[in-house]
Every structure is written in structure tokens, then in C-alpha cells.
Amino acid sequence: MTTLPTVLTQSWSCQPRFTCSQISSCDEARWYLENCSWGGKLDRDSDGMPCESLC
């Protein structure tokens, strides 16, 4: 019997979140940073870590 890997789906989209208080997790913040044109705004000190209060 072969077991297929489980694929987790997420419902995030690039609808702008202008502050880290609008984001619920570090994973979500990282997703925005990597996938959305405005995601860099979540990394204020440009160290590659978005929303330091969450991550």
C-alpha cells in the first residue's frame, strides 16, 4: 500500500495586509514576504525576517 504525502492548503492571497497585527502567524508573514509584491513592507529592517513580533 502506497501512502501519498499530505498537501496542506492555505487560504492566503496577496490581498494587502499593511501591518503585522493583521497577520496571524510567522508562516503567514513569511508567505507574504516571499510571494507578494508588497511583502517587503513587513520586513522593516530588511533582515529577511518579516514581523519580528511574530517570528
Backbone as a ProteinNet text record, in pm:
[ID]
protein_1_A
[PRIMARY]
MTTLPTVLTQSWSCQPRFTCSQISSCDEARWYLENCSWGGKLDRDSDGMPCESLC
[TERTIARY]
84.5	0	89.1	63.2	140.8	64.4	135.2	73.3	122.6	31.8	67.3	89.1	180.8	203.3	81	60.7	-49.6	-9.7	-94.9	-69.8	-159.1	-97.1	-174.1	-208.3	-329.5	-370.3	-383.8	-356.5	-373	-457.9	-518.8	-612	-556.3	-424	-366.7	-367	-385.3	-376	-297.3	-262.4	-183	-267.9	-383.4	-461.7	-379.1	-349.8	-256.9	-295.7	-194.2	-200	-93.9	-134.9	-41.6	38.1	-6.5	67.8	74.1	174.1	188.9	73.9	6.4	-107.7	-224	-222.2	-326.3	-290.9	-176	-126.7	-126.5	-164.7	-184.1	-67.9	28.4	137.3	264.6	374.6	502.7	501.9	442.7	434.9	360.2	252.9	175.8	260.1	329.5	414.4	523	585.1	689.3	631.3	510.1	447.1	426.9	376.5	357	489.9	593.5	724.9	776.6	758.4	812.4	724.9	594.8	503.5	430.3	435.7	356.8	447.4	410.5	492.6	507.8	410.8	415.3	473.2	510.3	555.2	677.3	762.5	881.6	850.5	731.2	692.1	681.2	668.8	658.6	795.4	901.3	1038.3	1101.8	1070.3	1110.7	1261.6	1335.6	1480.6	1558.4	1487.9	1546.7	1644.2	1612.1	1699.9	1649	1542.1	1486.9	1383.9	1357.6	1261.9	1143.5	1027.4	910.8	848.6	787.2	708.4	783.5	890.2	972.5	890	780.7	696.9	627.4	613.2	550.5	651.9	764.6	862.6	971.9
-118.7	0	125.1	215.3	337.9	453.4	530.2	646.1	771.9	852	977.9	1085	1177.2	1283.6	1373.1	1421.8	1513.1	1652.5	1717.2	1853.8	1946.1	2036.5	2133	2251.4	2291.3	2407.6	2526.1	2641	2763.3	2858.4	2951	3041	3182.4	3196.4	3329.5	3376.5	3503.5	3563.7	3693.1	3753.7	3875.8	4000.4	3981.3	4096.4	4166.4	4294.4	4361.4	4355.4	4327.7	4337.6	4442.3	4555.7	4666.7	4667	4591.3	4584.3	4440	4410.7	4274.5	4236.5	4332.7	4299.8	4239.5	4253.1	4194.7	4052.2	4002	3870.2	3781	3655.3	3569.4	3476	3460.4	3367.6	3405.7	3351.6	3373.1	3310.1	3192.6	3126.9	3213.4	3275.1	3362.7	3483.5	3543.8	3659.7	3623.5	3507.9	3464.5	3440.7	3384.9	3360.6	3493	3594.2	3724.9	3783	3773.3	3827	3762.7	3632.6	3559.3	3565	3590.8	3575.6	3701	3807.1	3925.9	4045.7	4126.1	4242.5	4339.4	4347.1	4439.4	4373.9	4246.5	4171.6	4229.2	4298.2	4357.9	4461.4	4517.7	4616.7	4554.4	4420.9	4352.1	4329.8	4357.8	4341.6	4479.4	4551.9	4692	4713.1	4619	4638.2	4559.8	4502.7	4434	4323	4249.1	4139.6	4003.9	4004.3	3880.1	3814.2	3873.7	3818.9	3914.6	3876.6	3963.6	3958.1	4061.7	4064.7	4001.5	4065.7	4011.4	3980.1	4049.9	4023.4	3887.2	3833	3702.8	3591	3624.1	3520.1	3505.1
0	0	0	-90.1	-102	-39	41.2	104.7	34.7	-11	-76	29.7	3.9	101.9	115.3	234.3	260.2	214.8	141.6	96.4	177.4	248.5	326.2	237.4	242.4	165.6	259.3	207.4	285.1	203.5	270.4	203.2	192.6	204	194.2	49.3	31.4	-100.9	-85.5	-192.9	-186.7	-161.9	-102	-58.8	49.6	32.9	124.8	271.8	352	497.2	530.2	578.1	591.2	720.8	819.9	944.8	991.3	1072.2	1123.3	1215.6	1272.6	1359.3	1280.5	1148.8	1063.8	1020.4	1065	1026.4	1149.8	1132.6	1249.4	1281.8	1191	1220.9	1146.7	1194	1128.3	988.8	975.7	844.2	744	788.8	700.9	660.5	755	726.1	625.6	644.9	550.4	412	405.3	276	202	273.3	210.4	164	245.8	210.2	82.4	68.8	-45.9	-170.1	-155	-268.2	-314.1	-236.4	-271.4	-296	-392.3	-427.2	-311	-223.2	-109.3	15.9	9.2	126	195.6	121.4	180.4	286.8	282.9	383.8	522.7	529.2	657.6	721.5	645.9	693.9	702.5	806.2	817.3	821.6	882.4	891.9	785.1	689.2	573.9	612.7	719.3	761.1	712.3	633.2	580.3	670.5	785.8	882.4	892.8	839.9	849.8	988.8	1028.3	1151.9	1270.5	1311.1	1420.3	1544.4	1565.6	1683.6	1674	1553.3	1533.8	1515.7	1456.2	1419.5	1524.6
[MASK]
+++++++++++++++++++++++++++++++++++++++++++++++++++++++

